[in-house]
């Protein structure tokens, strides 16, 4: 049996339509939906009902034409996908839509479909028979942005049962086009932390997950939203893959000079005071960490490096203060924070740089340049993954045990 | 100005395409999306990009054909809609899809689009400058269903600040095709409760919101999911409106004889013990209420009436133990619970029946039959609304102040 399967796989490099084992519905499908369906070799079969359509495609790791059957159902089986969570969408006669057969996930500024390709290390973010913390939805009014904002707050197991205990805090941010729900919904932050804490690998901590989109009344929030993409929907107007810049000429620059400053102001004026008033947190820089993924990593370095009096632990997951292509000069880059390595190393107990191995060498180069300049830092690489959530789940799993030591 | 607007409205009964005031993007749109756009008279304009489609429709209070413009964008303005929250969907060349321009909401077993038509009484479920509680995501393992389940738990303002205080508990259920997130996302349970508690109109309480779908390994969950609808997608295979039965012959009966029994068992074996272990709750029947909407109202009456030793307060919002069309006999209906009015009235401190005025006279008739039989009950009618979330928000707003008195 086993050798027959291997033979099938070897002999059949291009015939994705054939079966090699049975597929299983993705864990993110709506209840009872048989498709998308993931094969043991990580090929994925899709099925969509659009009986009168001319052309239906799946956008996942490329664009895949579907084939219409006599029953009006469109199907396609696509090549093996990388393990982990992927956003994807359908294109139905030129219209970009979510697949109605999956739960939706907020990314690239809208609720697109999601699929989970089982990862060999999925155990670290699975619900297990260990004490569980909880993720709470918390609304607060921001004086800086003059509106009600929502954040999610992870409190560790037994937070409610130990009303005298205080905990250190990690402020944890999502990426461009996502929101404050990303880390719990796509990231499984609570299971990662519950499992780490149960194994005594991470200290119990509070994690505050806020929304990067912070603008004052009248300020332009085009940087954070998909406004121009949605407002001008046209055949060319499909949301760009996460982490890429919108096409030139159609949008303002993705990172204007003053980006992130309102978030920083809001964080110190509204978010941190609210968190420290509402939850039993330990205060002071040695009990405060900040991290984020992609644009949230850039925000972390922007806020954190300018306020080392506030944070002793910083993490950038696929995002930091280093440009992807520019040379790093420790004397001047990143606002000159790294000019005095001895002082920096004394202040900063952890500078963490994580990346997916498929994201290119920029972060590794940055880490090596920092090391060469005498700046202590931790480099973590997620094997085989790109600018996606499995990279960031793994980053958190490596990062959290290093905090508050 | 005002008289000109009135004249326009009067003179223009059928010309929905014309403007009467400017439209505003629905509050449920994704950030920056200008459509769907709601006019002051509650007409709604939609816009969808599907440049190569043959036919695009909006399904909201009927099916509305859209018109393709030269730019490949499809548009339609539909007649005034009832105020409140509505699920809706698009049909793109026969495929039922969510509108990519709105956030999605889990109803009828999938993530469809949502729109909010501003209601004149929207203030009672708005975020206001009052102390806020929080809604927490809580995972627990169920021995009865042998899997991890998720519920959401509202804890009132100052729950964390008053670690000695205990609170009564309301168990609150969603409807068919929805899930444990419905009451916080579509229902705004936290703002309703925060506002009531701040005005001293309701007692501070904990609200546990679980998922109706509880089956043992091997049990059929077709009752709760949209399995057959999604599995067999075809032109006729569109999700039915919430609260209607699936078309005959295509699905099993919606309410088999033993429906709801596993939920009841799970509730007493797993959910209530977890809640009473994890949160600071007051125990005993006089500190325990149960309510639900639609199928959740039916579950409430199924569970509650058989266990009056466990609950002193029961609420059915557009759902109870009474069939819609069958005659009510107090001696035998609803398992004979109402056969001894004096005993029932002594036990049950509140029997609440809520309904939307557009849902037909069944609930009112049931309430009157109960009253005639000597059973104390409260009848609440939401003016102008149907089997939708504004009805249930209003039900909760009327119901919660009556609890634990």
mmCIF file of C-alpha atoms in Angstrom, chain B residues 301 328 330 338 351 353 365-377:
data_model
loop_
_atom_site.group_PDB
_atom_site.id
_atom_site.type_symbol
_atom_site.label_atom_id
_atom_site.label_comp_id
_atom_site.label_asym_id
_atom_site.label_seq_id
_atom_site.Cartn_x
_atom_site.Cartn_y
_atom_site.Cartn_z
ATOM 1 C CA UNK B 301 -38.103 26.131 26.501
ATOM 2 C CA UNK B 328 -52.315 25.454 22.376
ATOM 3 C CA UNK B 330 -52.406 24.200 28.495
ATOM 4 C CA UNK B 338 -48.479 24.433 32.263
ATOM 5 C CA UNK B 351 -41.721 33.689 31.427
ATOM 6 C CA UNK B 353 -42.197 35.876 25.049
ATOM 7 C CA UNK B 365 -51.821 34.059 20.599
ATOM 8 C CA UNK B 366 -49.597 31.783 22.668
ATOM 9 C CA UNK B 367 -49.133 34.477 25.305
ATOM 10 C CA UNK B 368 -52.892 35.118 25.451
ATOM 11 C CA UNK B 369 -53.627 31.408 25.745
ATOM 12 C CA UNK B 370 -51.134 31.168 28.603
ATOM 13 C CA UNK B 371 -52.699 34.174 30.327
ATOM 14 C CA UNK B 372 -56.178 32.694 29.862
ATOM 15 C CA UNK B 373 -54.901 29.465 31.425
ATOM 16 C CA UNK B 374 -53.625 31.441 34.411
ATOM 17 C CA UNK B 375 -49.924 31.325 33.532
ATOM 18 C CA UNK B 376 -48.124 34.579 34.269
ATOM 19 C CA UNK B 377 -46.068 35.728 31.294
#
